[in-house]
PDB file of C-alpha atoms in Angstrom:
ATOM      1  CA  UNK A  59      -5.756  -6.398  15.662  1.00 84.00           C
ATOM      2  CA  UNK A  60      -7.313  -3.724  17.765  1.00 82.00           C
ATOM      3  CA  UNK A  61      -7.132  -0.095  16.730  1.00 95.00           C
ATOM      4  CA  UNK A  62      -6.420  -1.387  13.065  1.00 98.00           C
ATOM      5  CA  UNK A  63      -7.357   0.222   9.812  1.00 98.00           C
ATOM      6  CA  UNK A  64      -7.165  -0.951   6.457  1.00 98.00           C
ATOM      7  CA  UNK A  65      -7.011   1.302   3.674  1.00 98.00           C
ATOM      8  CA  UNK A  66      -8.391   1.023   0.288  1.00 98.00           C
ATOM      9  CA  UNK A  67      -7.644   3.039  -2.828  1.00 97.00           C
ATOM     10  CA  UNK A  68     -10.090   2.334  -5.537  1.00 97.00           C
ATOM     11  CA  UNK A  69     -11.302   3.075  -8.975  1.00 95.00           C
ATOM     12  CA  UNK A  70     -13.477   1.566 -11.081  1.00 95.00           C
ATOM     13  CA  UNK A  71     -13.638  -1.714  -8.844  1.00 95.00           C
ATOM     14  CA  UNK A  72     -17.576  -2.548  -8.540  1.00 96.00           C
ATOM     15  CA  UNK A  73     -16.277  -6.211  -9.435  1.00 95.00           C
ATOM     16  CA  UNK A  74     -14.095  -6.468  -6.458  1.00 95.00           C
ATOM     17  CA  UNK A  75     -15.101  -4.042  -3.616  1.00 97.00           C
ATOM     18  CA  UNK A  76     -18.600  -5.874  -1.851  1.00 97.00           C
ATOM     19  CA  UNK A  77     -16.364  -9.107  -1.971  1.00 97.00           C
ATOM     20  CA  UNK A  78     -13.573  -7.440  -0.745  1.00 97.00           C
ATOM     21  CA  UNK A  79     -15.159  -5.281   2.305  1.00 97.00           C
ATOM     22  CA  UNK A  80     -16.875  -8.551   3.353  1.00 97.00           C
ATOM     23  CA  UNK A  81     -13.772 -10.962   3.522  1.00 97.00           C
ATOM     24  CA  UNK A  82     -11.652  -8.621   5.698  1.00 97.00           C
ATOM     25  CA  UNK A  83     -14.653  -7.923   7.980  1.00 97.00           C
ATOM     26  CA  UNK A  84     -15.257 -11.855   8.035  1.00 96.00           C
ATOM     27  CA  UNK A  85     -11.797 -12.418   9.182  1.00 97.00           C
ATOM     28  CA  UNK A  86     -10.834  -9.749  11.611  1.00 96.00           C
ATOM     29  CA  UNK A  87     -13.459  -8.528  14.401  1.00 92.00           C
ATOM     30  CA  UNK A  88     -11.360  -5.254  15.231  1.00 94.00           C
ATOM     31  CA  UNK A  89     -10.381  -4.332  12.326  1.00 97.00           C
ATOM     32  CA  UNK A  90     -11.631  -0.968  10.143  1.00 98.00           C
ATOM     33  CA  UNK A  91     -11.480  -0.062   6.654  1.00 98.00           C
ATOM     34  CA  UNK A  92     -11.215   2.766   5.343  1.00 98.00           C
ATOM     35  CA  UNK A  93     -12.288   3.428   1.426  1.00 98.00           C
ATOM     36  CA  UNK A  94     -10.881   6.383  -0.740  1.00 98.00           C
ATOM     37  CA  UNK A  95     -12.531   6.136  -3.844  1.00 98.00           C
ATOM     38  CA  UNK A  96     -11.749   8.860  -6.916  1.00 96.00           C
ATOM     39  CA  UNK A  97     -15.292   9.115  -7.770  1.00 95.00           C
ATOM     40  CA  UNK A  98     -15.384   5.416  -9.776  1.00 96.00           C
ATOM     41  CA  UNK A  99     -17.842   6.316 -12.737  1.00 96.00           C
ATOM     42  CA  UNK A 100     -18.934   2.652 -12.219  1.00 95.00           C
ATOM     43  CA  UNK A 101     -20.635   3.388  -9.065  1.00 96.00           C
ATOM     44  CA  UNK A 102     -18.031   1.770  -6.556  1.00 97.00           C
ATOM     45  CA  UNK A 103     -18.926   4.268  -4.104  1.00 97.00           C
ATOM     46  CA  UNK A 104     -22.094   3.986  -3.835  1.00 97.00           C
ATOM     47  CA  UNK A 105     -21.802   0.192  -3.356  1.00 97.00           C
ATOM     48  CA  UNK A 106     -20.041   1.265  -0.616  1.00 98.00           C
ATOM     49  CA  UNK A 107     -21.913   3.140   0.840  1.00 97.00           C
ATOM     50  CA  UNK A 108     -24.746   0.693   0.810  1.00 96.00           C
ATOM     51  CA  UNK A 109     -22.660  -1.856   3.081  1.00 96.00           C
ATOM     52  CA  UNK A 110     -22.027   1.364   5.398  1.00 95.00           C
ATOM     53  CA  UNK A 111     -25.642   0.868   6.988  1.00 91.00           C
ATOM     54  CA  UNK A 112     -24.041  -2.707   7.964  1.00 92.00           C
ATOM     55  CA  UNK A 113     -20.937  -1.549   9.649  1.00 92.00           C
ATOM     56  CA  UNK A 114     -21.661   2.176  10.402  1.00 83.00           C
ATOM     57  CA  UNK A 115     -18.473   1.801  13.328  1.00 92.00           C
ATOM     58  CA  UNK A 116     -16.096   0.252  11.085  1.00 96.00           C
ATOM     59  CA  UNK A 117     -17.024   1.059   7.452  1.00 98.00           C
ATOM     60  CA  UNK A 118     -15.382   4.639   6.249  1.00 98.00           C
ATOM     61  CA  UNK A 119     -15.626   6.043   2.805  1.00 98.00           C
ATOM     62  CA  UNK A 120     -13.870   9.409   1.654  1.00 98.00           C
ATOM     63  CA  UNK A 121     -14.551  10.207  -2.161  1.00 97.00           C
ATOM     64  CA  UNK A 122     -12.358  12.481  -3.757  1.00 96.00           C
ATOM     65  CA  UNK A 123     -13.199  14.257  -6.902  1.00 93.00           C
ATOM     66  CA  UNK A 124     -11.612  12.630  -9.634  1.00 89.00           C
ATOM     67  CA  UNK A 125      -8.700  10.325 -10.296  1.00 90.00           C
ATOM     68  CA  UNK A 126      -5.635  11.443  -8.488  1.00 91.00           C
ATOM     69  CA  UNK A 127      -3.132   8.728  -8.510  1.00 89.00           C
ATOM     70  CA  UNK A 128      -2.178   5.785  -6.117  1.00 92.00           C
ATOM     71  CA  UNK A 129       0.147   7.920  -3.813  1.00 94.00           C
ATOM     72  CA  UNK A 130      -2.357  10.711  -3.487  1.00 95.00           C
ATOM     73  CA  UNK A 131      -5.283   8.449  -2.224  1.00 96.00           C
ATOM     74  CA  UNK A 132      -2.675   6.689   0.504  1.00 97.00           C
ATOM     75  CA  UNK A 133      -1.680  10.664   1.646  1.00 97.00           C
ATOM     76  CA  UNK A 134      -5.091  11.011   2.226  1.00 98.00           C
ATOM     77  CA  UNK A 135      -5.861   7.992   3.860  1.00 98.00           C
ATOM     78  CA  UNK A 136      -2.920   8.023   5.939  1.00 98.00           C
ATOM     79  CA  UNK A 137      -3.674  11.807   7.485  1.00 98.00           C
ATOM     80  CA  UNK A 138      -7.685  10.772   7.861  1.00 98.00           C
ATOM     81  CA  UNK A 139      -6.614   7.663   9.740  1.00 98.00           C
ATOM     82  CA  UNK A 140      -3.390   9.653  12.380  1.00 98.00           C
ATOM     83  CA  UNK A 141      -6.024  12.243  12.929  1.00 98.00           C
ATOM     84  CA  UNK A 142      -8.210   9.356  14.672  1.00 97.00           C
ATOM     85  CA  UNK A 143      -5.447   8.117  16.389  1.00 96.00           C
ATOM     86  CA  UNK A 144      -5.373   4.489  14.817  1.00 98.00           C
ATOM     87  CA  UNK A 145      -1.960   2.518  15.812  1.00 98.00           C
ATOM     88  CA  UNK A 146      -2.132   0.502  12.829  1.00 98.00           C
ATOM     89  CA  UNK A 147      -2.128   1.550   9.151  1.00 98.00           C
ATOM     90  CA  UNK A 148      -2.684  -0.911   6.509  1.00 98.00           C
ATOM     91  CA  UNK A 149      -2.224  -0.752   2.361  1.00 98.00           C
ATOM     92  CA  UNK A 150      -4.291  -2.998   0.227  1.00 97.00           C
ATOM     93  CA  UNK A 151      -5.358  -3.495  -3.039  1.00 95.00           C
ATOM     94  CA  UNK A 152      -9.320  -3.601  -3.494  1.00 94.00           C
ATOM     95  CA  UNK A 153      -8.620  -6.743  -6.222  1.00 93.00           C
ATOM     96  CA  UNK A 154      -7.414  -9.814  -4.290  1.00 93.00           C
ATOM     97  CA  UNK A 155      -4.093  -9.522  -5.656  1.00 94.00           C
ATOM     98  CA  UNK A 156      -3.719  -9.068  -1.672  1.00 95.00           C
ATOM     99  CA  UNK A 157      -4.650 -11.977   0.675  1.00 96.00           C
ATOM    100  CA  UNK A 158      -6.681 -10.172   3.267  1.00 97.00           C
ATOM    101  CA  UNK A 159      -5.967 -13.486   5.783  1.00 97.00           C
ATOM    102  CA  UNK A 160      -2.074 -11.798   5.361  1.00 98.00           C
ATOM    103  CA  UNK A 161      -3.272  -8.430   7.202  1.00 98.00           C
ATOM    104  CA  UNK A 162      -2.364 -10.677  10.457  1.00 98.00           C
ATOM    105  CA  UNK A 163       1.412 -11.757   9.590  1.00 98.00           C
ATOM    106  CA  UNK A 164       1.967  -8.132   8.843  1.00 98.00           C
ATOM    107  CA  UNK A 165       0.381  -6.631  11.891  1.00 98.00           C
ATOM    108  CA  UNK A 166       2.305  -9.824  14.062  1.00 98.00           C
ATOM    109  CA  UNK A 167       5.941  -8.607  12.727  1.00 98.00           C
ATOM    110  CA  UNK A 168       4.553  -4.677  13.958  1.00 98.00           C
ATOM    111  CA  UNK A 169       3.775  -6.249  17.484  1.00 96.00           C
ATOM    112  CA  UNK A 170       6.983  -8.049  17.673  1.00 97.00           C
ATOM    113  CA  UNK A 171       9.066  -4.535  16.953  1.00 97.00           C
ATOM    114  CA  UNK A 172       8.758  -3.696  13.170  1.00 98.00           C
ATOM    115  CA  UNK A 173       7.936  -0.174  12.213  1.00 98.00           C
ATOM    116  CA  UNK A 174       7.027  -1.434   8.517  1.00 98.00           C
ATOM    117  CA  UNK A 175       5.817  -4.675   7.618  1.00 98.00           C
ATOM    118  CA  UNK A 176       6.480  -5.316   3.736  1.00 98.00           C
ATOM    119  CA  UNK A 177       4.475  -8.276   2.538  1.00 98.00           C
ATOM    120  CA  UNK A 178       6.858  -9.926  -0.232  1.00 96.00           C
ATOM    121  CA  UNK A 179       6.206 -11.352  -3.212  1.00 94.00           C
ATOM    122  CA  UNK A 180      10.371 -11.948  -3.423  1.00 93.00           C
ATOM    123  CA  UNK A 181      11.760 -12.092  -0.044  1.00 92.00           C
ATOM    124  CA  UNK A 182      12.098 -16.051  -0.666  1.00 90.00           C
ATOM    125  CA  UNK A 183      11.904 -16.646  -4.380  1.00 84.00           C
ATOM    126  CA  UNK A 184       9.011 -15.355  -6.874  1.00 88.00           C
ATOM    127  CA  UNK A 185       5.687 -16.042  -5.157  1.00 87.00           C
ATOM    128  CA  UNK A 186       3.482 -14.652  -7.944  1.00 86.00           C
ATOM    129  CA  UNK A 187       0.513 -16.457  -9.264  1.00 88.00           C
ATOM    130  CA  UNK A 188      -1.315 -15.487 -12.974  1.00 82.00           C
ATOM    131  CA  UNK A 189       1.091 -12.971 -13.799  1.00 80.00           C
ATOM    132  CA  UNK A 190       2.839 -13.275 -17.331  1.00 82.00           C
ATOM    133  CA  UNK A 191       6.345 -13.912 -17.156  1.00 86.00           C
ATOM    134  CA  UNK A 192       6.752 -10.385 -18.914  1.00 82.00           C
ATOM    135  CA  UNK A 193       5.073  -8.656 -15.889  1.00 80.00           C
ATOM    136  CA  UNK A 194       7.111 -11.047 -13.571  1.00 83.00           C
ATOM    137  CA  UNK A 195      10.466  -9.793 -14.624  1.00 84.00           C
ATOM    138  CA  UNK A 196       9.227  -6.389 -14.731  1.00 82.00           C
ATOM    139  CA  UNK A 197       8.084  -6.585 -11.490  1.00 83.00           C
ATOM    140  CA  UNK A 198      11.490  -8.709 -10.183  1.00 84.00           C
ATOM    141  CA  UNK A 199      13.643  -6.344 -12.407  1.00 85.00           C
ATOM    142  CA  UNK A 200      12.099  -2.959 -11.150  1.00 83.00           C
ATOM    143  CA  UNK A 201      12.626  -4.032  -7.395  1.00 86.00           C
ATOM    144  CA  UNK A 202      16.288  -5.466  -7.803  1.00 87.00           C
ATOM    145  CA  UNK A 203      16.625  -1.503  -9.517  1.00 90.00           C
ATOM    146  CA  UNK A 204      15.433  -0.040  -6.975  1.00 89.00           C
ATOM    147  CA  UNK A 205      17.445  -1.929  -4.362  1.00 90.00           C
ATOM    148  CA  UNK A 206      20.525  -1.264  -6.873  1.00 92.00           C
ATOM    149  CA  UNK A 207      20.055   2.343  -6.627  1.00 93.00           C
ATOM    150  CA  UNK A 208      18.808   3.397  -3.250  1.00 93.00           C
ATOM    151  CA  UNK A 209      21.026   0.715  -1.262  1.00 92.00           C
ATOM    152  CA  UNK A 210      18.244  -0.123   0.797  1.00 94.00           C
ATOM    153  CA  UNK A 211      18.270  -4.360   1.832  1.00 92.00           C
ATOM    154  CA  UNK A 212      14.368  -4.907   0.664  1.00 95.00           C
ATOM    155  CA  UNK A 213      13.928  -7.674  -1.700  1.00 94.00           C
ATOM    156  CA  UNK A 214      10.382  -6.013  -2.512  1.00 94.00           C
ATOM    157  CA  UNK A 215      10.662  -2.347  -3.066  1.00 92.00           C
ATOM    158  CA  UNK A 216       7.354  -2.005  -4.966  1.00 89.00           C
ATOM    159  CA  UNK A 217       5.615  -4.025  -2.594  1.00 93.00           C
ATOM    160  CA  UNK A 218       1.870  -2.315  -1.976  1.00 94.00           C
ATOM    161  CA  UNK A 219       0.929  -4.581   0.641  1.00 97.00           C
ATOM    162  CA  UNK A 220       2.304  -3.077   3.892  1.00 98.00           C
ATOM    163  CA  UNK A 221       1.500  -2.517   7.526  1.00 98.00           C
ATOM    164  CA  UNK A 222       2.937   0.480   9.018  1.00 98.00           C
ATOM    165  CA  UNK A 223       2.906   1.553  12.391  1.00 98.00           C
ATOM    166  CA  UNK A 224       1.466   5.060  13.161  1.00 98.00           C
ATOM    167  CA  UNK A 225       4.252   6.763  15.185  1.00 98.00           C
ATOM    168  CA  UNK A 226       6.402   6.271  11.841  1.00 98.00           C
ATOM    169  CA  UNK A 227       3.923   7.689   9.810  1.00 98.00           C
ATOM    170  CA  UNK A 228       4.003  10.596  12.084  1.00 97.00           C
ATOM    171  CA  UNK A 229       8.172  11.135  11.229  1.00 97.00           C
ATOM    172  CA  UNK A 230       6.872  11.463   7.605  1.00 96.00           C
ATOM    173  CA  UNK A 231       5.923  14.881   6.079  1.00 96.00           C
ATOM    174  CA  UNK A 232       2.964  13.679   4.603  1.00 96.00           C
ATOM    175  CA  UNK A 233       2.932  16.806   2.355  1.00 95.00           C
ATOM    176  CA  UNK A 234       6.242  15.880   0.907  1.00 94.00           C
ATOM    177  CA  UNK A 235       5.840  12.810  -0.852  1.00 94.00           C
ATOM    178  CA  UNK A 236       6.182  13.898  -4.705  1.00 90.00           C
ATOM    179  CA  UNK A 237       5.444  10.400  -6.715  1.00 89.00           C
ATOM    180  CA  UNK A 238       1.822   9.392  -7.543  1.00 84.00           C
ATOM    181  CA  UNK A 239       1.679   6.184  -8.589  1.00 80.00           C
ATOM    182  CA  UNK A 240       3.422   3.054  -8.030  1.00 78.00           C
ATOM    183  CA  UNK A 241       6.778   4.668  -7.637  1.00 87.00           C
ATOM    184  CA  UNK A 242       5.034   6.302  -4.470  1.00 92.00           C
ATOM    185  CA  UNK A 243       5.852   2.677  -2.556  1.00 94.00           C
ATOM    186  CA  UNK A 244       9.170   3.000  -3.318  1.00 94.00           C
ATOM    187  CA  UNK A 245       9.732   6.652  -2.282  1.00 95.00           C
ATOM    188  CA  UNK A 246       7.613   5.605   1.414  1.00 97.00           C
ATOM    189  CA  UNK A 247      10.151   2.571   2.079  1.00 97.00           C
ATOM    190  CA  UNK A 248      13.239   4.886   1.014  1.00 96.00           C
ATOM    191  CA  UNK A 249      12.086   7.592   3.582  1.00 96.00           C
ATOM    192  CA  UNK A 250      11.386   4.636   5.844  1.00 97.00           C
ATOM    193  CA  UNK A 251      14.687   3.741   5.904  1.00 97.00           C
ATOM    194  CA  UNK A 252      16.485   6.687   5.978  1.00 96.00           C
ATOM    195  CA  UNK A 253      14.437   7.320   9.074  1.00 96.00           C
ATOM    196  CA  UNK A 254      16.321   4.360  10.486  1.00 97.00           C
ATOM    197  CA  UNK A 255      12.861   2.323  10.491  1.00 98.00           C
ATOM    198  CA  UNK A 256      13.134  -1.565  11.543  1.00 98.00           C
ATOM    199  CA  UNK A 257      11.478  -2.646   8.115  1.00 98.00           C
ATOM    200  CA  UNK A 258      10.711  -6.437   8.005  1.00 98.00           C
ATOM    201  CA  UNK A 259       9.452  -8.530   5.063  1.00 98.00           C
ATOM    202  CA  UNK A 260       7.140 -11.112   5.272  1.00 98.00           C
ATOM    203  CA  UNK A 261       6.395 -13.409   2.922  1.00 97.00           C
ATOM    204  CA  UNK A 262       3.417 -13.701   0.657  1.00 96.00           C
ATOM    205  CA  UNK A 263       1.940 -15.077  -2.458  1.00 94.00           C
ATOM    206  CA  UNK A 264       0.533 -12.511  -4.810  1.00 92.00           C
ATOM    207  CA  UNK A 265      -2.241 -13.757  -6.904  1.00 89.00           C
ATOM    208  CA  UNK A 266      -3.144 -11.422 -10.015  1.00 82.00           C
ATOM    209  CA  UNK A 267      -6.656  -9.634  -9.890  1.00 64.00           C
ATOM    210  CA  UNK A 268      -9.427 -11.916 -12.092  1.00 60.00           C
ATOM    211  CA  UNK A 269     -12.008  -9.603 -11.934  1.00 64.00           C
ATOM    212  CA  UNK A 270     -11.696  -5.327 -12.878  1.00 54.00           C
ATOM    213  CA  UNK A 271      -8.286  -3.904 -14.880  1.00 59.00           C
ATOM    214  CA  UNK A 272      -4.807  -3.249 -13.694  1.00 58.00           C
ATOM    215  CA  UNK A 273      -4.188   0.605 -13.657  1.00 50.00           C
ATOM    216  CA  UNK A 274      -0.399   0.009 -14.512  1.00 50.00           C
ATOM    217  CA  UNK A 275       0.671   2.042 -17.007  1.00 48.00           C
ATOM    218  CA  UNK A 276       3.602   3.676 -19.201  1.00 47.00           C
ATOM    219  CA  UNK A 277       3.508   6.942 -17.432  1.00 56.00           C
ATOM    220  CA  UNK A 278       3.564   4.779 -14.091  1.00 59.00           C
ATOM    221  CA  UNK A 279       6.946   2.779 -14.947  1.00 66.00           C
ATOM    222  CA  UNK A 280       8.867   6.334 -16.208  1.00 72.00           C
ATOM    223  CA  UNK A 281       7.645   7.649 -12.905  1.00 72.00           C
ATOM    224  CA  UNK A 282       9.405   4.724 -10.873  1.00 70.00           C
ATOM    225  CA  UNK A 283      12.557   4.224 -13.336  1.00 74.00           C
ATOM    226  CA  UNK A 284      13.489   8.174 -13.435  1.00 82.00           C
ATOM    227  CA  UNK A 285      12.270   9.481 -10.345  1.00 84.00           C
ATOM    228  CA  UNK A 286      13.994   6.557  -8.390  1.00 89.00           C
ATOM    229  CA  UNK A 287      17.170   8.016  -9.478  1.00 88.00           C
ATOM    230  CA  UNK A 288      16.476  11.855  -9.053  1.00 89.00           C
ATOM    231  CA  UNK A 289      15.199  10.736  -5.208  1.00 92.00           C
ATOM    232  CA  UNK A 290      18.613   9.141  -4.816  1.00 91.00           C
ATOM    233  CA  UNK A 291      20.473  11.996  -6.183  1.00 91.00           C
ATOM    234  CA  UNK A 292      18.657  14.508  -4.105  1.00 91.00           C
ATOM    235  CA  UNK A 293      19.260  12.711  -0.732  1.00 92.00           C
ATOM    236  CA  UNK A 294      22.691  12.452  -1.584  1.00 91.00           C
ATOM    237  CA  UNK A 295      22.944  15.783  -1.770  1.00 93.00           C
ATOM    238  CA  UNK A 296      20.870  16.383   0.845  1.00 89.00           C
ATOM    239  CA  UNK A 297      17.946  17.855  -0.747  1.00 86.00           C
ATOM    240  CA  UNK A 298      14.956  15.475   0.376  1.00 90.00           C
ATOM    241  CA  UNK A 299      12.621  16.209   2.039  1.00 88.00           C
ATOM    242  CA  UNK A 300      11.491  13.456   4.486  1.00 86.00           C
TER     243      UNK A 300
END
């Protein structure tokens, strides 16, 4: 997994982020990380920064100034990672909702010819472990809307657990992606595809976080049901900007 980087978004995740930084470095030899923390106010950062010492070549931390939303930190990962000329460009949760042993079936499907490697929590059946059954057919529901509305064949349209090869990300104007939270997943795999991008799903069991608290929230879910069908409208009419 050479010339790999996995990036981070936190907040508030001084449960999960020493356990997390050491499993993935544990695993992979060649892989990075990259952190981009909006400035925890439980000290996150600074816990990273005291495994940086450790892993000076492969350890990164940018801290932003306040909480900025999902999409945002990914933007900003995304640009500080092409800028360094990585091949590979990871999204993970900090909270183990994300198997870091997965990071290898994703970047396998990007060696073998995918552009974007989805890892799917519905690509064959509901893998989902700890969630209510309320969240579940949220979750199940919001993708099979999604895939309703945009047309696009993805069983797992909110999927946050991705690989993505860089010379995609370089199609993308970075500086054009409008949603900030969850829906931003959605609006990266539409533009994905529009792009004509081989997208391939691989399956994976999500396991709910047991330490920290989900940042899901009402705002979030308007965000993905309304702006997924103003994003559709506009490309229609070829408005959007990829």
């Amino acid at each position: 997994m050479k010339k790999s980087i996995v990036i981070i978004p936190t907040y508030n995740e001084k449960e999960n982020i020493s356990m997390i930084i050491e499993s993935v470095f544990s695993l992979y030899q060649d892989v990075h990380v990259l952190i981009v923390d909006d400035n925890s106010p439980d000290g996150t950062s600074a816990i990273v920064e005291g495994y940086q010492s450790g892993f000076s070549d492969r350890l990164f931390l940018e801290k932003r100034a306040g909480k900025q939303g999902l999409g945002t930190a990914y933007i900003h990962g995304f640009k500080w990672a092409l800028v360094r000329d990585y091949d590979y460009i990871f999204e993970m949760d900090a909270d183990f909702s994300h198997n870091p042993a997965d990071l290898f079936k994703l970047y396998t499907a990007c060696e073998l010819g995918a552009d974007l490697a989805i890892g799917s929590r519905y690509v064959k059946g509901v893998n989902v472990v700890n969630w209510p059954m309320s969240r579940i057919l949220l979750s199940y529901g919001a993708s099979k809307y999604v895939r309703w509305i945009t047309r696009m064949q993805i069983h797992d349209t909110t999927a946050g657990f991705v690989c993505y090869k860089a010379s995609l990300l370089r199609k993308f104007n970075l500086n054009k992606i409008k949603f900030v939270g969850y829906a931003f997943q959605i609006e990266m795999k539409f533009k994905a595809w529009l792009l004509k991008a081989q997208i391939v799903e691989v399956p994976v069991i999500f396991t709910d976080r047991s330490r920290g608290h989900s940042k899901m929230s009402g705002g979030i879910i308007s965000e993905a049901v309304f702006g997924v069908l103003k994003m559709k409208i506009s490309s229609l009419l070829g408005k959007l900007d990829i």
